[in-house]
CSV table of N, CA and C in Angstrom, one decimal:
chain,number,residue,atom,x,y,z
A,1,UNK,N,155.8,31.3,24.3
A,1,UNK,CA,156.4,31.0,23.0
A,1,UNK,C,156.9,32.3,22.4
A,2,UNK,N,158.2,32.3,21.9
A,2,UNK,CA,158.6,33.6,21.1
A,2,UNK,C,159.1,32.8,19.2
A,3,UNK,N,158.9,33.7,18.8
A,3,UNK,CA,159.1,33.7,17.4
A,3,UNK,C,159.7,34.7,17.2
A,4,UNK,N,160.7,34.6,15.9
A,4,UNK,CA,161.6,35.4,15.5
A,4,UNK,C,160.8,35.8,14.1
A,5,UNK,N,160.6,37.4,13.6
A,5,UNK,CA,160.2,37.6,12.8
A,5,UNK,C,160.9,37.6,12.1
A,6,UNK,N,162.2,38.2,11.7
A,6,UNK,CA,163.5,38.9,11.5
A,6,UNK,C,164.4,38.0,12.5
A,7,UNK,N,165.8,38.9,11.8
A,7,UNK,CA,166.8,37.8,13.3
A,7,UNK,C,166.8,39.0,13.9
A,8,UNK,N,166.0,40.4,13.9
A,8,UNK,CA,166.4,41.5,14.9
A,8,UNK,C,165.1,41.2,15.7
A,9,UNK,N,163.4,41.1,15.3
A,9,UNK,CA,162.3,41.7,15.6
A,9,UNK,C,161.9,40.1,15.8
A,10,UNK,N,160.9,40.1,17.2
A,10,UNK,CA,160.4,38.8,17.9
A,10,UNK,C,159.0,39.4,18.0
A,11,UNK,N,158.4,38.1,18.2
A,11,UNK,CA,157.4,38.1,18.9
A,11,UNK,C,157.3,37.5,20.0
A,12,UNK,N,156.2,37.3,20.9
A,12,UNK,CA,155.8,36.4,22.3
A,12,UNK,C,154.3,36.3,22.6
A,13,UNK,N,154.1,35.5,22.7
A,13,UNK,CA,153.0,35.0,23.8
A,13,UNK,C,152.6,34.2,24.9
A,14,UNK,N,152.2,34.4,25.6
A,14,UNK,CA,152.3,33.0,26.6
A,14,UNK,C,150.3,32.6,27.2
A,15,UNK,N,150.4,31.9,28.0
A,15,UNK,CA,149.1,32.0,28.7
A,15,UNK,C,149.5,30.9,30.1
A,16,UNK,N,148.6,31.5,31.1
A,16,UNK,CA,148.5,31.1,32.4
A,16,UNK,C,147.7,31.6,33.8
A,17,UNK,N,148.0,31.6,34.8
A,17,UNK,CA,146.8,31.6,35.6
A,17,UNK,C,147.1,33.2,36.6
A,18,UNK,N,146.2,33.6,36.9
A,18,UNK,CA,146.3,34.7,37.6
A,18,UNK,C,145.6,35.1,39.2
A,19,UNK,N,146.3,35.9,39.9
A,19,UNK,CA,145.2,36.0,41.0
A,19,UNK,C,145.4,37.2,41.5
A,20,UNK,N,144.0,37.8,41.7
A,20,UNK,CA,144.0,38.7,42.3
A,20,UNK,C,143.5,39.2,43.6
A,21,UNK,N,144.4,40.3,44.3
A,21,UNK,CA,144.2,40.1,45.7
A,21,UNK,C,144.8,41.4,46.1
A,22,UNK,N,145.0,41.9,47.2
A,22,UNK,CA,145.7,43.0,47.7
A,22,UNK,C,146.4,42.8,49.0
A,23,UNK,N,147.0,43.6,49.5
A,23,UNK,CA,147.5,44.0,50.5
A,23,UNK,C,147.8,45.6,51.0
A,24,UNK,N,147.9,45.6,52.7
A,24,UNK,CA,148.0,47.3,52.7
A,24,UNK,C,148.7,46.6,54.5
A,25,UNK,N,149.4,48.2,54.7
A,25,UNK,CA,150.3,47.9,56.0
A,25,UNK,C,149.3,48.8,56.9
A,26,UNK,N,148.9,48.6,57.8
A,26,UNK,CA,147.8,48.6,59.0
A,26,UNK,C,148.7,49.7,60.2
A,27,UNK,N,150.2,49.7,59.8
A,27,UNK,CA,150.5,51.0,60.6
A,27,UNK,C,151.3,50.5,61.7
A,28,UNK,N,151.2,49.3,61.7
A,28,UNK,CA,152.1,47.9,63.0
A,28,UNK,C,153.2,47.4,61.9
A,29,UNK,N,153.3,46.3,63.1
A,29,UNK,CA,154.8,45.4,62.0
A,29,UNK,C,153.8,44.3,61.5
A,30,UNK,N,153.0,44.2,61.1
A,30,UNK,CA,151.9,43.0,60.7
A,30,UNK,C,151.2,43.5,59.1
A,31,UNK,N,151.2,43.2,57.5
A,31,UNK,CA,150.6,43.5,56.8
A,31,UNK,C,149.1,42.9,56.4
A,32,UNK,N,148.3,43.2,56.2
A,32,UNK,CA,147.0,42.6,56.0
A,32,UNK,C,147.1,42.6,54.6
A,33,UNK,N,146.3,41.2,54.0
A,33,UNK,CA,146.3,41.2,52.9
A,33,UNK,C,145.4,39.9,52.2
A,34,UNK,N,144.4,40.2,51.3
A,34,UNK,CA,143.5,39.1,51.2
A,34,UNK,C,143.4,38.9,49.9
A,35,UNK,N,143.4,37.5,48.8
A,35,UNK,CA,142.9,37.1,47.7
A,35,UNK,C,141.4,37.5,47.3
A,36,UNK,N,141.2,37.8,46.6
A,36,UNK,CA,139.8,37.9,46.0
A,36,UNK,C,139.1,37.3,44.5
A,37,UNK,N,139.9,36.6,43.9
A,37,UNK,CA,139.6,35.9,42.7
A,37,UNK,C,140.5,35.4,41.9
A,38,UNK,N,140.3,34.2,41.6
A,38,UNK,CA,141.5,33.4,40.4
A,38,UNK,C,141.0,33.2,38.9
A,39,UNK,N,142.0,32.9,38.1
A,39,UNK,CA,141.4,33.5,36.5
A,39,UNK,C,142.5,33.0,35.9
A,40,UNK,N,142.3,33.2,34.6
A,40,UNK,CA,143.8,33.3,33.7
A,40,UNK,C,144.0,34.1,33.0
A,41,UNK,N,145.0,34.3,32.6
A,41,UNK,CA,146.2,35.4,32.1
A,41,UNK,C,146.4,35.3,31.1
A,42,UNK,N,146.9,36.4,30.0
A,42,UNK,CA,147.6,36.4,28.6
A,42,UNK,C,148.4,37.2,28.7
A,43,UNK,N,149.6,37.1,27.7
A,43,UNK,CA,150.8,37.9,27.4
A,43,UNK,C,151.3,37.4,26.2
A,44,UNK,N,151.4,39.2,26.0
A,44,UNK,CA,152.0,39.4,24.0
A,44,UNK,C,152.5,40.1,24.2
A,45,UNK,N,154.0,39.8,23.9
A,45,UNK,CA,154.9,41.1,23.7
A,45,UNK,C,155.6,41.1,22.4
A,46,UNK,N,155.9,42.0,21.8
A,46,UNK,CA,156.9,42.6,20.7
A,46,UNK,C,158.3,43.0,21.5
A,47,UNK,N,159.6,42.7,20.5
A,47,UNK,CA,160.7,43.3,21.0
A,47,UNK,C,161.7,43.3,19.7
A,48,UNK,N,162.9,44.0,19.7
A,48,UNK,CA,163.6,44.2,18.8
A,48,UNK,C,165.0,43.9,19.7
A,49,UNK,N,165.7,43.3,18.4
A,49,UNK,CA,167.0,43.1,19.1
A,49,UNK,C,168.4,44.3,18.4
A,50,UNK,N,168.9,45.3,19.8
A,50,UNK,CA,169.6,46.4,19.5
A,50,UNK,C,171.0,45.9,19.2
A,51,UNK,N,171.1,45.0,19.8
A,51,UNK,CA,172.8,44.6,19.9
A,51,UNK,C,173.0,43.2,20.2
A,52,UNK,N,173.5,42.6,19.2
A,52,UNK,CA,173.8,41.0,18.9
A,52,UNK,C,175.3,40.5,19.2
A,53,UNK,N,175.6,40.1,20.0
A,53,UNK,CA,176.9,39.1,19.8
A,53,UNK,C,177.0,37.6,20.0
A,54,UNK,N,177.8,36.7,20.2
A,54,UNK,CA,178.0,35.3,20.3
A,54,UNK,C,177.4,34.9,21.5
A,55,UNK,N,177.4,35.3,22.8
A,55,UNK,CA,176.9,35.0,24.0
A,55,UNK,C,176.1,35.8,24.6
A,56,UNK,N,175.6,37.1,24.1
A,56,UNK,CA,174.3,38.1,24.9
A,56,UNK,C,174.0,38.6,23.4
A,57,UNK,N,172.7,39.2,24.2
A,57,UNK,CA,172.0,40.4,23.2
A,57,UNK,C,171.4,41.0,24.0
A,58,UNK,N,171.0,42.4,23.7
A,58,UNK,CA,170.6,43.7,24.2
A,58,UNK,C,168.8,44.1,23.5
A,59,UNK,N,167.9,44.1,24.0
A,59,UNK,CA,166.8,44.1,23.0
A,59,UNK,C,165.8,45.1,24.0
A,60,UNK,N,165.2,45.8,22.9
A,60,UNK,CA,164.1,47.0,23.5
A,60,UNK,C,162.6,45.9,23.4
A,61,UNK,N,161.7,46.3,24.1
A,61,UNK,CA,160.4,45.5,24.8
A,61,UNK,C,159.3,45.8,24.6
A,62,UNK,N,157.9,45.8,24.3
A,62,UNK,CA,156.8,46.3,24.5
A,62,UNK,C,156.4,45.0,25.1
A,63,UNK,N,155.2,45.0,26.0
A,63,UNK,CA,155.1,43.7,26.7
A,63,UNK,C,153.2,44.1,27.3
A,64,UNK,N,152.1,43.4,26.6
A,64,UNK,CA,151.0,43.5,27.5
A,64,UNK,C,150.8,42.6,28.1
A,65,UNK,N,150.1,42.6,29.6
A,65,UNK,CA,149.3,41.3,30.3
A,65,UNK,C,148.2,41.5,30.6
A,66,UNK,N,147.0,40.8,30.3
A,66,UNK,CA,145.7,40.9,30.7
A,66,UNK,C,145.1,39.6,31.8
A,67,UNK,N,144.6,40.1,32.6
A,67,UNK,CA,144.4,39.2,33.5
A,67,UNK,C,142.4,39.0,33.7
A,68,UNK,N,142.3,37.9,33.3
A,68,UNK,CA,140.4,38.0,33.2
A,68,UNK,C,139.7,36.9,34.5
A,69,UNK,N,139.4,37.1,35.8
A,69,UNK,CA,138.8,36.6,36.5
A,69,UNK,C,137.0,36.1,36.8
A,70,UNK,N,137.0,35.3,37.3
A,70,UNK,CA,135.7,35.1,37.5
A,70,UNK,C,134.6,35.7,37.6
A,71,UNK,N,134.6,36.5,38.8
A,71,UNK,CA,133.7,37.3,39.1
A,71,UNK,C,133.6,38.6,37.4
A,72,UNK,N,133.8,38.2,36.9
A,72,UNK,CA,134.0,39.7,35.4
A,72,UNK,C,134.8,40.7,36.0
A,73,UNK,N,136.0,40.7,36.8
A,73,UNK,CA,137.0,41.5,36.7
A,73,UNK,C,137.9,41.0,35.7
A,74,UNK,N,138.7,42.0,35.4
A,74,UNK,CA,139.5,42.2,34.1
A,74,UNK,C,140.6,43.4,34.4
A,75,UNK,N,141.7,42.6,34.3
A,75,UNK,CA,143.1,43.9,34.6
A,75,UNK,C,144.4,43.6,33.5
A,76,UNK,N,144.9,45.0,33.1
A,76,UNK,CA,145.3,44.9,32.1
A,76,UNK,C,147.0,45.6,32.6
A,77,UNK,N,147.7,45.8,32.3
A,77,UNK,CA,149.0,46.0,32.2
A,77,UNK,C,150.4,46.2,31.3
A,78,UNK,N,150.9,46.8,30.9
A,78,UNK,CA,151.4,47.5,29.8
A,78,UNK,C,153.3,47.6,30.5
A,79,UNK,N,154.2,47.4,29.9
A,79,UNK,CA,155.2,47.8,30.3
A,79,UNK,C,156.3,47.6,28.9
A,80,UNK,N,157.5,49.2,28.8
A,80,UNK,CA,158.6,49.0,27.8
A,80,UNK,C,159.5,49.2,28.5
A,81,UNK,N,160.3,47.9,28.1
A,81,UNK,CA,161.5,47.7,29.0
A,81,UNK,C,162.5,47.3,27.8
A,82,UNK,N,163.9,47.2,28.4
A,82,UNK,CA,165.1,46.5,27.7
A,82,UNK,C,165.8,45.0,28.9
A,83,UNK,N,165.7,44.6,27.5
A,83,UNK,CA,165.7,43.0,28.1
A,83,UNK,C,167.4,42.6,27.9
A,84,UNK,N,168.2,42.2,28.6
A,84,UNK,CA,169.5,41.7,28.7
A,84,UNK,C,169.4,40.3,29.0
A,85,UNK,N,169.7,39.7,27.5
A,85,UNK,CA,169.9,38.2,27.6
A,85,UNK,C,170.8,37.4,27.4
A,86,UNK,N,171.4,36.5,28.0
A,86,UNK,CA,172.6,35.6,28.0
A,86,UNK,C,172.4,34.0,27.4
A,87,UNK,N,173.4,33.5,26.5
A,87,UNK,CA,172.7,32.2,26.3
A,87,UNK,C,174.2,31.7,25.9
């Protein structure tokens, strides 16, 4: 869900399911790689919008995801980015 605080400055949130698991290359043409727990997910991001026209906008990002699994693992994630959107 995003909200508009401003017509520049948004919010977001969402929720959904997560899994965690790995993978690593063994050194052959074959990668190994196994699941280890399923859980759900949250995401809240803030963004501002830099550049508005009739058919796109240009907008800077803050964006967290937390991911909380069964076993009491817990993984968190952070990323700022610029978002190019068309509508």
């Amino acid at each position: 869900i995003q909200y508009g605080l401003t017509p520049q400055l948004w919010i977001k949130g969402g929720i959904g399911g997560a899994n965690l698991g790995y993978s690593y290359d063994n050194g052959d043409t074959t990668t190994d790689s196994e699941s280890l727990a399923d859980g759900g997910a949250a995401m809240g991001a803030v963004g501002y919008e830099l550049l508005s026209a009739p058919r796109f906008s240009i907008d800077a990002q803050l964006r967290m995801i937390v991911g909380s699994y069964d076993d009491g693992q817990d993984v968190s994630a952070g990323s700022i980015g610029v978002g190019f959107n068309w509508f």
